[in-house]
Amino acid sequence: MQAKDLAEDYPVVHLRDSALDAARLIGSHRRPGVVVVDDHGHPVAVLPGSQVLRFLVPSYVQADPSLAGVYDERTAQESLTRLADNRVEDLLPDRDTHTRLPVVDHDATVLGCAAAMARLHSPLLVVLEDGQMVGVATAARLLDELFG
Amino acid sequence: MQAKDLAEDYPVVHLRDSALDAARLIGSHRRPGVVVVDDHGHPVAVLPGSQVLRFLVPSYVQADPSLAGVYDERTAQESLTRLADNRVEDLLPDRDTHTRLPVVDHDATVLGCAAAMARLHSPLLVVLEDGQMVGVATAARLLDELFG
């Protein structure tokens, strides 16, 4: 068994898609995040749902969560507009602080996948073949294959 | 809407359950991890699947993943035995380096939940009522409620 045999479909967004599309995709797929690809279809980042939320929460609430009031109609409309007005690339952390994209080659062994997830503390790996994304291998799928 | 309305069922293991049970639960539920509870049923940690894999992968492979060979019958039997012989508490990172348990009170607002996930970079929060776990709120569920 190789990495490509573990690869599953995963939600993907483009760097220039609206941030609202990314938020909705994470919500509807119920995954912890989405894979972000560039113009050539090459994966460049994983955008976690928590990063989208970071973008939504006013900075004074991030500094002091006790100031978080109710999420009312006005707040809802504001955050929807804010997401719709921004692109996925605007939500990504600075390149300097980028989390390394967790990737693995399609012919990596199961043990190689496990080692990469362990090293990167990542619950997923983007599986690549000739630079293109084949799918995503998750730690859960791997554990299911090994001990299920 | 409050945190308790976002709470979903989530796989739970006890500190003294076998590590193999935790591995199988993550695999069968296809979640990124499990919540770990103590003798009083109080959640004490989230055990990520990547941490279980870390425990499985020989240290020489973690240091140099190119040494990862195939996962053969012998390796499989060894790792199964290793998991069965250890408890969940043996898999948790040292207390000093513990990731802070991402918790939120049952009556936290949606904005409060979003702020906590953003601050902790966590895709999930354990929702507590009187110290007991009500369920888990995920970033995906929150985004679905807001923009779905």
PDB file of C-alpha atoms in Angstrom:
ATOM      1  CA  MET A   1       0.000   0.000   0.000  1.00  0.00           C
ATOM      2  CA  GLN A   2       1.217   3.463  -0.948  1.00  0.00           C
ATOM      3  CA  ALA A   3       0.208   7.060  -0.223  1.00  0.00           C
ATOM      4  CA  LYS A   4      -1.980   7.208  -3.345  1.00  0.00           C
ATOM      5  CA  ASP A   5      -4.061   4.297  -2.014  1.00  0.00           C
ATOM      6  CA  LEU A   6      -4.792   6.342   1.117  1.00  0.00           C
ATOM      7  CA  ALA A   7      -5.669   9.521  -0.827  1.00  0.00           C
ATOM      8  CA  GLU A   8      -9.260  10.741  -0.478  1.00  0.00           C
ATOM      9  CA  ASP A   9     -11.146  13.588  -2.107  1.00  0.00           C
ATOM     10  CA  TYR A  10     -10.774  16.803  -0.186  1.00  0.00           C
ATOM     11  CA  PRO A  11     -12.245  20.283  -0.620  1.00  0.00           C
ATOM     12  CA  VAL A  12      -9.999  22.585  -2.664  1.00  0.00           C
ATOM     13  CA  VAL A  13     -10.076  26.363  -3.186  1.00  0.00           C
ATOM     14  CA  HIS A  14      -8.064  28.666  -5.422  1.00  0.00           C
ATOM     15  CA  LEU A  15      -5.908  31.494  -4.002  1.00  0.00           C
ATOM     16  CA  ARG A  16      -8.218  34.016  -5.695  1.00  0.00           C
ATOM     17  CA  ASP A  17     -11.537  32.446  -4.680  1.00  0.00           C
ATOM     18  CA  SER A  18     -13.571  34.498  -2.265  1.00  0.00           C
ATOM     19  CA  ALA A  19     -12.903  33.842   1.397  1.00  0.00           C
ATOM     20  CA  LEU A  20     -16.644  33.243   1.801  1.00  0.00           C
ATOM     21  CA  ASP A  21     -16.415  30.285  -0.613  1.00  0.00           C
ATOM     22  CA  ALA A  22     -13.653  28.787   1.542  1.00  0.00           C
ATOM     23  CA  ALA A  23     -15.700  29.286   4.731  1.00  0.00           C
ATOM     24  CA  ARG A  24     -18.756  27.633   3.145  1.00  0.00           C
ATOM     25  CA  LEU A  25     -16.715  24.739   1.753  1.00  0.00           C
ATOM     26  CA  ILE A  26     -15.194  23.975   5.161  1.00  0.00           C
ATOM     27  CA  GLY A  27     -18.673  24.174   6.680  1.00  0.00           C
ATOM     28  CA  SER A  28     -20.415  21.947   4.152  1.00  0.00           C
ATOM     29  CA  HIS A  29     -17.665  19.296   3.976  1.00  0.00           C
ATOM     30  CA  ARG A  30     -17.217  19.324   7.763  1.00  0.00           C
ATOM     31  CA  ARG A  31     -13.460  19.067   7.363  1.00  0.00           C
ATOM     32  CA  PRO A  32     -10.935  20.923   9.541  1.00  0.00           C
ATOM     33  CA  GLY A  33      -9.815  22.973   6.529  1.00  0.00           C
ATOM     34  CA  VAL A  34      -9.356  23.224   2.765  1.00  0.00           C
ATOM     35  CA  VAL A  35      -6.393  22.780   0.439  1.00  0.00           C
ATOM     36  CA  VAL A  36      -5.408  25.979  -1.411  1.00  0.00           C
ATOM     37  CA  VAL A  37      -4.054  25.703  -4.972  1.00  0.00           C
ATOM     38  CA  ASP A  38      -2.334  28.243  -7.259  1.00  0.00           C
ATOM     39  CA  ASP A  39      -2.899  29.023 -10.973  1.00  0.00           C
ATOM     40  CA  HIS A  40      -1.158  25.809 -11.977  1.00  0.00           C
ATOM     41  CA  GLY A  41      -3.282  23.676  -9.699  1.00  0.00           C
ATOM     42  CA  HIS A  42      -0.307  23.154  -7.383  1.00  0.00           C
ATOM     43  CA  PRO A  43      -1.229  23.017  -3.705  1.00  0.00           C
ATOM     44  CA  VAL A  44       0.391  25.865  -1.783  1.00  0.00           C
ATOM     45  CA  ALA A  45      -1.232  25.761   1.651  1.00  0.00           C
ATOM     46  CA  VAL A  46      -3.790  24.196   3.916  1.00  0.00           C
ATOM     47  CA  LEU A  47      -6.226  26.835   5.174  1.00  0.00           C
ATOM     48  CA  PRO A  48      -7.600  25.721   8.553  1.00  0.00           C
ATOM     49  CA  GLY A  49     -11.103  26.661   9.643  1.00  0.00           C
ATOM     50  CA  SER A  50      -9.623  28.290  12.748  1.00  0.00           C
ATOM     51  CA  GLN A  51      -7.722  30.716  10.500  1.00  0.00           C
ATOM     52  CA  VAL A  52     -10.969  31.732   8.782  1.00  0.00           C
ATOM     53  CA  LEU A  53     -12.510  32.357  12.200  1.00  0.00           C
ATOM     54  CA  ARG A  54      -9.448  34.405  13.190  1.00  0.00           C
ATOM     55  CA  PHE A  55     -10.200  36.671  10.259  1.00  0.00           C
ATOM     56  CA  LEU A  56     -13.807  37.053  11.412  1.00  0.00           C
ATOM     57  CA  VAL A  57     -13.343  37.834  15.061  1.00  0.00           C
ATOM     58  CA  PRO A  58     -12.741  41.517  15.847  1.00  0.00           C
ATOM     59  CA  SER A  59      -9.225  42.070  17.235  1.00  0.00           C
ATOM     60  CA  TYR A  60     -10.525  43.450  20.561  1.00  0.00           C
ATOM     61  CA  VAL A  61     -12.406  40.168  21.102  1.00  0.00           C
ATOM     62  CA  GLN A  62      -9.340  38.099  20.188  1.00  0.00           C
ATOM     63  CA  ALA A  63      -7.387  40.014  22.815  1.00  0.00           C
ATOM     64  CA  ASP A  64     -10.127  39.595  25.426  1.00  0.00           C
ATOM     65  CA  PRO A  65     -12.689  36.872  24.595  1.00  0.00           C
ATOM     66  CA  SER A  66     -14.849  37.949  27.546  1.00  0.00           C
ATOM     67  CA  LEU A  67     -15.819  40.902  25.355  1.00  0.00           C
ATOM     68  CA  ALA A  68     -17.466  38.572  22.840  1.00  0.00           C
ATOM     69  CA  GLY A  69     -21.099  39.569  22.714  1.00  0.00           C
ATOM     70  CA  VAL A  70     -23.839  37.771  20.888  1.00  0.00           C
ATOM     71  CA  TYR A  71     -23.477  37.153  17.203  1.00  0.00           C
ATOM     72  CA  ASP A  72     -26.399  39.280  16.079  1.00  0.00           C
ATOM     73  CA  GLU A  73     -27.811  40.138  12.658  1.00  0.00           C
ATOM     74  CA  ARG A  74     -25.489  43.116  12.249  1.00  0.00           C
ATOM     75  CA  THR A  75     -22.342  41.172  13.185  1.00  0.00           C
ATOM     76  CA  ALA A  76     -23.439  38.375  10.858  1.00  0.00           C
ATOM     77  CA  GLN A  77     -23.928  40.735   7.930  1.00  0.00           C
ATOM     78  CA  GLU A  78     -20.583  42.422   8.612  1.00  0.00           C
ATOM     79  CA  SER A  79     -18.622  39.185   8.694  1.00  0.00           C
ATOM     80  CA  LEU A  80     -20.357  37.861   5.588  1.00  0.00           C
ATOM     81  CA  THR A  81     -19.476  41.061   3.712  1.00  0.00           C
ATOM     82  CA  ARG A  82     -15.923  40.953   5.026  1.00  0.00           C
ATOM     83  CA  LEU A  83     -15.421  37.377   3.797  1.00  0.00           C
ATOM     84  CA  ALA A  84     -17.055  38.087   0.430  1.00  0.00           C
ATOM     85  CA  ASP A  85     -14.788  41.126  -0.073  1.00  0.00           C
ATOM     86  CA  ASN A  86     -11.584  39.183   0.518  1.00  0.00           C
ATOM     87  CA  ARG A  87      -9.793  36.411  -1.264  1.00  0.00           C
ATOM     88  CA  VAL A  88      -8.441  33.171   0.112  1.00  0.00           C
ATOM     89  CA  GLU A  89      -4.885  34.523  -0.235  1.00  0.00           C
ATOM     90  CA  ASP A  90      -5.777  37.362   2.169  1.00  0.00           C
ATOM     91  CA  LEU A  91      -6.641  34.818   4.870  1.00  0.00           C
ATOM     92  CA  LEU A  92      -3.392  32.878   4.706  1.00  0.00           C
ATOM     93  CA  PRO A  93      -0.845  33.581   7.421  1.00  0.00           C
ATOM     94  CA  ASP A  94       2.223  35.576   6.343  1.00  0.00           C
ATOM     95  CA  ARG A  95       4.584  33.589   4.177  1.00  0.00           C
ATOM     96  CA  ASP A  96       7.264  33.913   6.862  1.00  0.00           C
ATOM     97  CA  THR A  97       5.102  32.173   9.399  1.00  0.00           C
ATOM     98  CA  HIS A  98       3.560  29.739   6.921  1.00  0.00           C
ATOM     99  CA  THR A  99       2.949  26.324   8.259  1.00  0.00           C
ATOM    100  CA  ARG A 100       4.948  24.034   6.013  1.00  0.00           C
ATOM    101  CA  LEU A 101       2.599  22.415   3.504  1.00  0.00           C
ATOM    102  CA  PRO A 102       2.298  18.786   4.572  1.00  0.00           C
ATOM    103  CA  VAL A 103       2.946  16.850   1.358  1.00  0.00           C
ATOM    104  CA  VAL A 104       3.957  13.320   0.495  1.00  0.00           C
ATOM    105  CA  ASP A 105       4.805  11.667  -2.802  1.00  0.00           C
ATOM    106  CA  HIS A 106       2.212   9.276  -4.247  1.00  0.00           C
ATOM    107  CA  ASP A 107       4.532   6.280  -3.925  1.00  0.00           C
ATOM    108  CA  ALA A 108       5.484   6.888  -0.278  1.00  0.00           C
ATOM    109  CA  THR A 109       5.029   3.841   1.944  1.00  0.00           C
ATOM    110  CA  VAL A 110       2.470   3.708   4.754  1.00  0.00           C
ATOM    111  CA  LEU A 111       5.333   4.022   7.236  1.00  0.00           C
ATOM    112  CA  GLY A 112       6.655   7.041   5.312  1.00  0.00           C
ATOM    113  CA  CYS A 113       3.210   8.700   5.543  1.00  0.00           C
ATOM    114  CA  ALA A 114       3.000   7.954   9.266  1.00  0.00           C
ATOM    115  CA  ALA A 115       6.488   9.418   9.804  1.00  0.00           C
ATOM    116  CA  ALA A 116       5.608  12.607   7.899  1.00  0.00           C
ATOM    117  CA  MET A 117       2.359  13.159   9.847  1.00  0.00           C
ATOM    118  CA  ALA A 118       4.162  12.510  13.132  1.00  0.00           C
ATOM    119  CA  ARG A 119       7.018  14.878  12.286  1.00  0.00           C
ATOM    120  CA  LEU A 120       4.755  17.691  11.069  1.00  0.00           C
ATOM    121  CA  HIS A 121       2.116  17.110  13.798  1.00  0.00           C
ATOM    122  CA  SER A 122      -0.332  17.108  10.908  1.00  0.00           C
ATOM    123  CA  PRO A 123      -3.647  15.205  10.736  1.00  0.00           C
ATOM    124  CA  LEU A 124      -3.348  15.178   6.927  1.00  0.00           C
ATOM    125  CA  LEU A 125      -0.930  15.024   4.002  1.00  0.00           C
ATOM    126  CA  VAL A 126      -1.503  16.292   0.489  1.00  0.00           C
ATOM    127  CA  VAL A 127      -0.580  13.421  -1.853  1.00  0.00           C
ATOM    128  CA  LEU A 128       1.282  14.590  -4.968  1.00  0.00           C
ATOM    129  CA  GLU A 129       1.971  12.954  -8.320  1.00  0.00           C
ATOM    130  CA  ASP A 130       4.039  15.024 -10.767  1.00  0.00           C
ATOM    131  CA  GLY A 131       3.328  18.122  -8.692  1.00  0.00           C
ATOM    132  CA  GLN A 132      -0.432  17.673  -8.954  1.00  0.00           C
ATOM    133  CA  MET A 133      -2.663  16.830  -6.016  1.00  0.00           C
ATOM    134  CA  VAL A 134      -4.033  13.286  -6.109  1.00  0.00           C
ATOM    135  CA  GLY A 135      -5.973  13.656  -2.867  1.00  0.00           C
ATOM    136  CA  VAL A 136      -5.414  13.889   0.862  1.00  0.00           C
ATOM    137  CA  ALA A 137      -4.313  11.136   3.235  1.00  0.00           C
ATOM    138  CA  THR A 138      -5.532  11.535   6.820  1.00  0.00           C
ATOM    139  CA  ALA A 139      -4.117  10.099  10.033  1.00  0.00           C
ATOM    140  CA  ALA A 140      -7.557   8.608  10.747  1.00  0.00           C
ATOM    141  CA  ARG A 141      -7.649   6.759   7.409  1.00  0.00           C
ATOM    142  CA  LEU A 142      -4.125   5.503   7.990  1.00  0.00           C
ATOM    143  CA  LEU A 143      -4.976   4.218  11.481  1.00  0.00           C
ATOM    144  CA  ASP A 144      -8.117   2.565  10.090  1.00  0.00           C
ATOM    145  CA  GLU A 145      -6.055   0.760   7.437  1.00  0.00           C
ATOM    146  CA  LEU A 146      -3.503  -0.400  10.004  1.00  0.00           C
ATOM    147  CA  PHE A 147      -5.726  -1.415  12.894  1.00  0.00           C
ATOM    148  CA  GLY A 148      -9.341  -1.273  11.684  1.00  0.00           C
TER     149      GLY A 148
ATOM    150  CA  MET B   1     -27.148  30.190  19.855  1.00  0.00           C
ATOM    151  CA  GLN B   2     -24.628  29.023  22.433  1.00  0.00           C
ATOM    152  CA  ALA B   3     -21.684  26.600  22.554  1.00  0.00           C
ATOM    153  CA  LYS B   4     -23.945  23.757  23.734  1.00  0.00           C
ATOM    154  CA  ASP B   5     -26.039  24.091  20.564  1.00  0.00           C
ATOM    155  CA  LEU B   6     -22.886  23.529  18.496  1.00  0.00           C
ATOM    156  CA  ALA B   7     -21.744  20.519  20.552  1.00  0.00           C
ATOM    157  CA  GLU B   8     -21.595  17.196  18.695  1.00  0.00           C
ATOM    158  CA  ASP B   9     -20.824  13.663  19.834  1.00  0.00           C
ATOM    159  CA  TYR B  10     -17.129  12.938  19.697  1.00  0.00           C
ATOM    160  CA  PRO B  11     -15.062   9.812  20.393  1.00  0.00           C
ATOM    161  CA  VAL B  12     -13.792   9.662  23.979  1.00  0.00           C
ATOM    162  CA  VAL B  13     -11.164   7.449  25.633  1.00  0.00           C
ATOM    163  CA  HIS B  14     -10.065   7.055  29.228  1.00  0.00           C
ATOM    164  CA  LEU B  15      -6.467   7.734  30.324  1.00  0.00           C
ATOM    165  CA  ARG B  16      -6.082   4.034  31.171  1.00  0.00           C
ATOM    166  CA  ASP B  17      -7.671   2.614  28.021  1.00  0.00           C
ATOM    167  CA  SER B  18      -5.280   0.767  25.754  1.00  0.00           C
ATOM    168  CA  ALA B  19      -3.547   2.883  23.135  1.00  0.00           C
ATOM    169  CA  LEU B  20      -4.836   0.415  20.541  1.00  0.00           C
ATOM    170  CA  ASP B  21      -8.430   1.312  21.466  1.00  0.00           C
ATOM    171  CA  ALA B  22      -7.632   4.990  20.879  1.00  0.00           C
ATOM    172  CA  ALA B  23      -6.024   4.222  17.507  1.00  0.00           C
ATOM    173  CA  ARG B  24      -9.052   2.175  16.412  1.00  0.00           C
ATOM    174  CA  LEU B  25     -11.525   4.792  17.613  1.00  0.00           C
ATOM    175  CA  ILE B  26      -9.786   7.548  15.629  1.00  0.00           C
ATOM    176  CA  GLY B  27      -9.727   5.251  12.606  1.00  0.00           C
ATOM    177  CA  SER B  28     -13.364   4.188  12.780  1.00  0.00           C
ATOM    178  CA  HIS B  29     -14.760   7.662  13.528  1.00  0.00           C
ATOM    179  CA  ARG B  30     -12.496   9.298  10.950  1.00  0.00           C
ATOM    180  CA  ARG B  31     -11.873  12.222  13.269  1.00  0.00           C
ATOM    181  CA  PRO B  32      -8.509  13.961  13.685  1.00  0.00           C
ATOM    182  CA  GLY B  33      -8.298  12.755  17.286  1.00  0.00           C
ATOM    183  CA  VAL B  34     -10.087  11.692  20.460  1.00  0.00           C
ATOM    184  CA  VAL B  35     -10.917  13.441  23.725  1.00  0.00           C
ATOM    185  CA  VAL B  36      -9.186  11.906  26.762  1.00  0.00           C
ATOM    186  CA  VAL B  37     -11.016  11.884  30.127  1.00  0.00           C
ATOM    187  CA  ASP B  38      -9.834  11.110  33.662  1.00  0.00           C
ATOM    188  CA  ASP B  39     -11.460   9.002  36.410  1.00  0.00           C
ATOM    189  CA  HIS B  40     -14.058  11.686  37.047  1.00  0.00           C
ATOM    190  CA  GLY B  41     -15.029  11.930  33.405  1.00  0.00           C
ATOM    191  CA  HIS B  42     -13.307  15.306  33.151  1.00  0.00           C
ATOM    192  CA  PRO B  43     -11.609  15.931  29.810  1.00  0.00           C
ATOM    193  CA  VAL B  44      -7.852  16.359  30.262  1.00  0.00           C
ATOM    194  CA  ALA B  45      -6.463  16.323  26.722  1.00  0.00           C
ATOM    195  CA  VAL B  46      -7.138  15.917  23.051  1.00  0.00           C
ATOM    196  CA  LEU B  47      -5.059  13.075  21.638  1.00  0.00           C
ATOM    197  CA  PRO B  48      -4.415  13.735  17.938  1.00  0.00           C
ATOM    198  CA  GLY B  49      -4.034  10.873  15.462  1.00  0.00           C
ATOM    199  CA  SER B  50      -0.620  12.253  14.506  1.00  0.00           C
ATOM    200  CA  GLN B  51       0.539  11.695  18.094  1.00  0.00           C
ATOM    201  CA  VAL B  52      -0.544   8.036  17.936  1.00  0.00           C
ATOM    202  CA  LEU B  53       1.444   7.671  14.709  1.00  0.00           C
ATOM    203  CA  ARG B  54       4.440   9.323  16.362  1.00  0.00           C
ATOM    204  CA  PHE B  55       4.370   6.554  18.923  1.00  0.00           C
ATOM    205  CA  LEU B  56       4.300   3.926  16.186  1.00  0.00           C
ATOM    206  CA  VAL B  57       7.071   5.127  13.958  1.00  0.00           C
ATOM    207  CA  PRO B  58      10.564   3.931  14.958  1.00  0.00           C
ATOM    208  CA  SER B  59      12.737   6.862  16.061  1.00  0.00           C
ATOM    209  CA  TYR B  60      15.326   6.292  13.317  1.00  0.00           C
ATOM    210  CA  VAL B  61      12.549   6.710  10.724  1.00  0.00           C
ATOM    211  CA  GLN B  62      11.260   9.864  12.421  1.00  0.00           C
ATOM    212  CA  ALA B  63      14.768  11.304  12.183  1.00  0.00           C
ATOM    213  CA  ASP B  64      15.154  10.286   8.533  1.00  0.00           C
ATOM    214  CA  PRO B  65      11.843   9.394   6.802  1.00  0.00           C
ATOM    215  CA  SER B  66      13.751   8.177   3.717  1.00  0.00           C
ATOM    216  CA  LEU B  67      14.566   5.119   5.841  1.00  0.00           C
ATOM    217  CA  ALA B  68      10.863   4.200   6.021  1.00  0.00           C
ATOM    218  CA  GLY B  69      10.571   0.812   4.403  1.00  0.00           C
ATOM    219  CA  VAL B  70       7.387  -1.027   3.631  1.00  0.00           C
ATOM    220  CA  TYR B  71       4.934  -1.695   6.413  1.00  0.00           C
ATOM    221  CA  ASP B  72       5.162  -5.476   6.361  1.00  0.00           C
ATOM    222  CA  GLU B  73       3.526  -8.193   8.440  1.00  0.00           C
ATOM    223  CA  ARG B  74       6.264  -8.051  11.067  1.00  0.00           C
ATOM    224  CA  THR B  75       6.140  -4.262  11.453  1.00  0.00           C
ATOM    225  CA  ALA B  76       2.349  -4.456  11.653  1.00  0.00           C
ATOM    226  CA  GLN B  77       2.432  -7.069  14.405  1.00  0.00           C
ATOM    227  CA  GLU B  78       5.071  -5.114  16.327  1.00  0.00           C
ATOM    228  CA  SER B  79       3.130  -1.867  16.257  1.00  0.00           C
ATOM    229  CA  LEU B  80      -0.130  -3.589  17.190  1.00  0.00           C
ATOM    230  CA  THR B  81       1.562  -5.228  20.186  1.00  0.00           C
ATOM    231  CA  ARG B  82       3.198  -1.928  21.138  1.00  0.00           C
ATOM    232  CA  LEU B  83      -0.146  -0.115  21.129  1.00  0.00           C
ATOM    233  CA  ALA B  84      -1.926  -2.909  22.987  1.00  0.00           C
ATOM    234  CA  ASP B  85       0.793  -2.900  25.684  1.00  0.00           C
ATOM    235  CA  ASN B  86       0.502   0.812  26.371  1.00  0.00           C
ATOM    236  CA  ARG B  87      -2.173   3.061  27.766  1.00  0.00           C
ATOM    237  CA  VAL B  88      -3.560   6.282  26.384  1.00  0.00           C
ATOM    238  CA  GLU B  89      -1.694   8.232  29.092  1.00  0.00           C
ATOM    239  CA  ASP B  90       1.607   6.878  27.742  1.00  0.00           C
ATOM    240  CA  LEU B  91       0.889   8.450  24.367  1.00  0.00           C
ATOM    241  CA  LEU B  92       0.179  11.939  25.633  1.00  0.00           C
ATOM    242  CA  PRO B  93       2.951  14.500  25.276  1.00  0.00           C
ATOM    243  CA  ASP B  94       4.763  15.471  28.499  1.00  0.00           C
ATOM    244  CA  ARG B  95       2.628  17.603  30.761  1.00  0.00           C
ATOM    245  CA  ASP B  96       5.115  20.436  30.394  1.00  0.00           C
ATOM    246  CA  THR B  97       4.628  20.556  26.657  1.00  0.00           C
ATOM    247  CA  HIS B  98       0.907  19.770  26.809  1.00  0.00           C
ATOM    248  CA  THR B  99      -1.157  21.565  24.279  1.00  0.00           C
ATOM    249  CA  ARG B 100      -3.656  23.546  26.317  1.00  0.00           C
ATOM    250  CA  LEU B 101      -6.969  21.696  26.331  1.00  0.00           C
ATOM    251  CA  PRO B 102      -9.290  23.724  24.127  1.00  0.00           C
ATOM    252  CA  VAL B 103     -12.414  24.155  26.227  1.00  0.00           C
ATOM    253  CA  VAL B 104     -15.363  26.482  26.261  1.00  0.00           C
ATOM    254  CA  ASP B 105     -18.257  26.888  28.638  1.00  0.00           C
ATOM    255  CA  HIS B 106     -21.658  25.626  27.465  1.00  0.00           C
ATOM    256  CA  ASP B 107     -23.164  29.101  27.494  1.00  0.00           C
ATOM    257  CA  ALA B 108     -20.395  30.786  25.500  1.00  0.00           C
ATOM    258  CA  THR B 109     -21.655  32.789  22.529  1.00  0.00           C
ATOM    259  CA  VAL B 110     -20.885  31.828  18.929  1.00  0.00           C
ATOM    260  CA  LEU B 111     -18.467  34.751  18.761  1.00  0.00           C
ATOM    261  CA  GLY B 112     -16.809  33.545  21.975  1.00  0.00           C
ATOM    262  CA  CYS B 113     -16.352  30.063  20.460  1.00  0.00           C
ATOM    263  CA  ALA B 114     -14.907  31.562  17.278  1.00  0.00           C
ATOM    264  CA  ALA B 115     -12.495  33.702  19.320  1.00  0.00           C
ATOM    265  CA  ALA B 116     -11.329  30.697  21.357  1.00  0.00           C
ATOM    266  CA  MET B 117     -10.698  28.540  18.255  1.00  0.00           C
ATOM    267  CA  ALA B 118      -8.877  31.420  16.560  1.00  0.00           C
ATOM    268  CA  ARG B 119      -6.702  32.120  19.603  1.00  0.00           C
ATOM    269  CA  LEU B 120      -5.818  28.457  20.215  1.00  0.00           C
ATOM    270  CA  HIS B 121      -5.474  27.627  16.484  1.00  0.00           C
ATOM    271  CA  SER B 122      -7.781  24.733  17.294  1.00  0.00           C
ATOM    272  CA  PRO B 123     -10.287  23.082  14.919  1.00  0.00           C
ATOM    273  CA  LEU B 124     -12.345  22.026  17.939  1.00  0.00           C
ATOM    274  CA  LEU B 125     -13.434  22.987  21.445  1.00  0.00           C
ATOM    275  CA  VAL B 126     -14.576  20.675  24.207  1.00  0.00           C
ATOM    276  CA  VAL B 127     -17.869  22.096  25.511  1.00  0.00           C
ATOM    277  CA  LEU B 128     -18.185  21.865  29.300  1.00  0.00           C
ATOM    278  CA  GLU B 129     -21.141  22.107  31.656  1.00  0.00           C
ATOM    279  CA  ASP B 130     -20.319  21.804  35.379  1.00  0.00           C
ATOM    280  CA  GLY B 131     -16.932  20.338  34.459  1.00  0.00           C
ATOM    281  CA  GLN B 132     -18.491  17.546  32.401  1.00  0.00           C
ATOM    282  CA  MET B 133     -18.116  17.260  28.643  1.00  0.00           C
ATOM    283  CA  VAL B 134     -21.322  18.008  26.745  1.00  0.00           C
ATOM    284  CA  GLY B 135     -19.742  17.406  23.326  1.00  0.00           C
ATOM    285  CA  VAL B 136     -17.326  19.005  20.913  1.00  0.00           C
ATOM    286  CA  ALA B 137     -17.838  22.116  18.801  1.00  0.00           C
ATOM    287  CA  THR B 138     -15.849  22.187  15.563  1.00  0.00           C
ATOM    288  CA  ALA B 139     -14.778  25.151  13.432  1.00  0.00           C
ATOM    289  CA  ALA B 140     -16.487  23.475  10.453  1.00  0.00           C
ATOM    290  CA  ARG B 141     -19.824  23.237  12.288  1.00  0.00           C
ATOM    291  CA  LEU B 142     -19.501  26.856  13.392  1.00  0.00           C
ATOM    292  CA  LEU B 143     -18.792  28.043   9.843  1.00  0.00           C
ATOM    293  CA  ASP B 144     -21.719  25.988   8.578  1.00  0.00           C
ATOM    294  CA  GLU B 145     -24.042  27.621  11.117  1.00  0.00           C
ATOM    295  CA  LEU B 146     -22.807  31.094  10.197  1.00  0.00           C
ATOM    296  CA  PHE B 147     -22.591  30.892   6.417  1.00  0.00           C
ATOM    297  CA  GLY B 148     -24.164  27.582   5.349  1.00  0.00           C
TER     298      GLY B 148
END
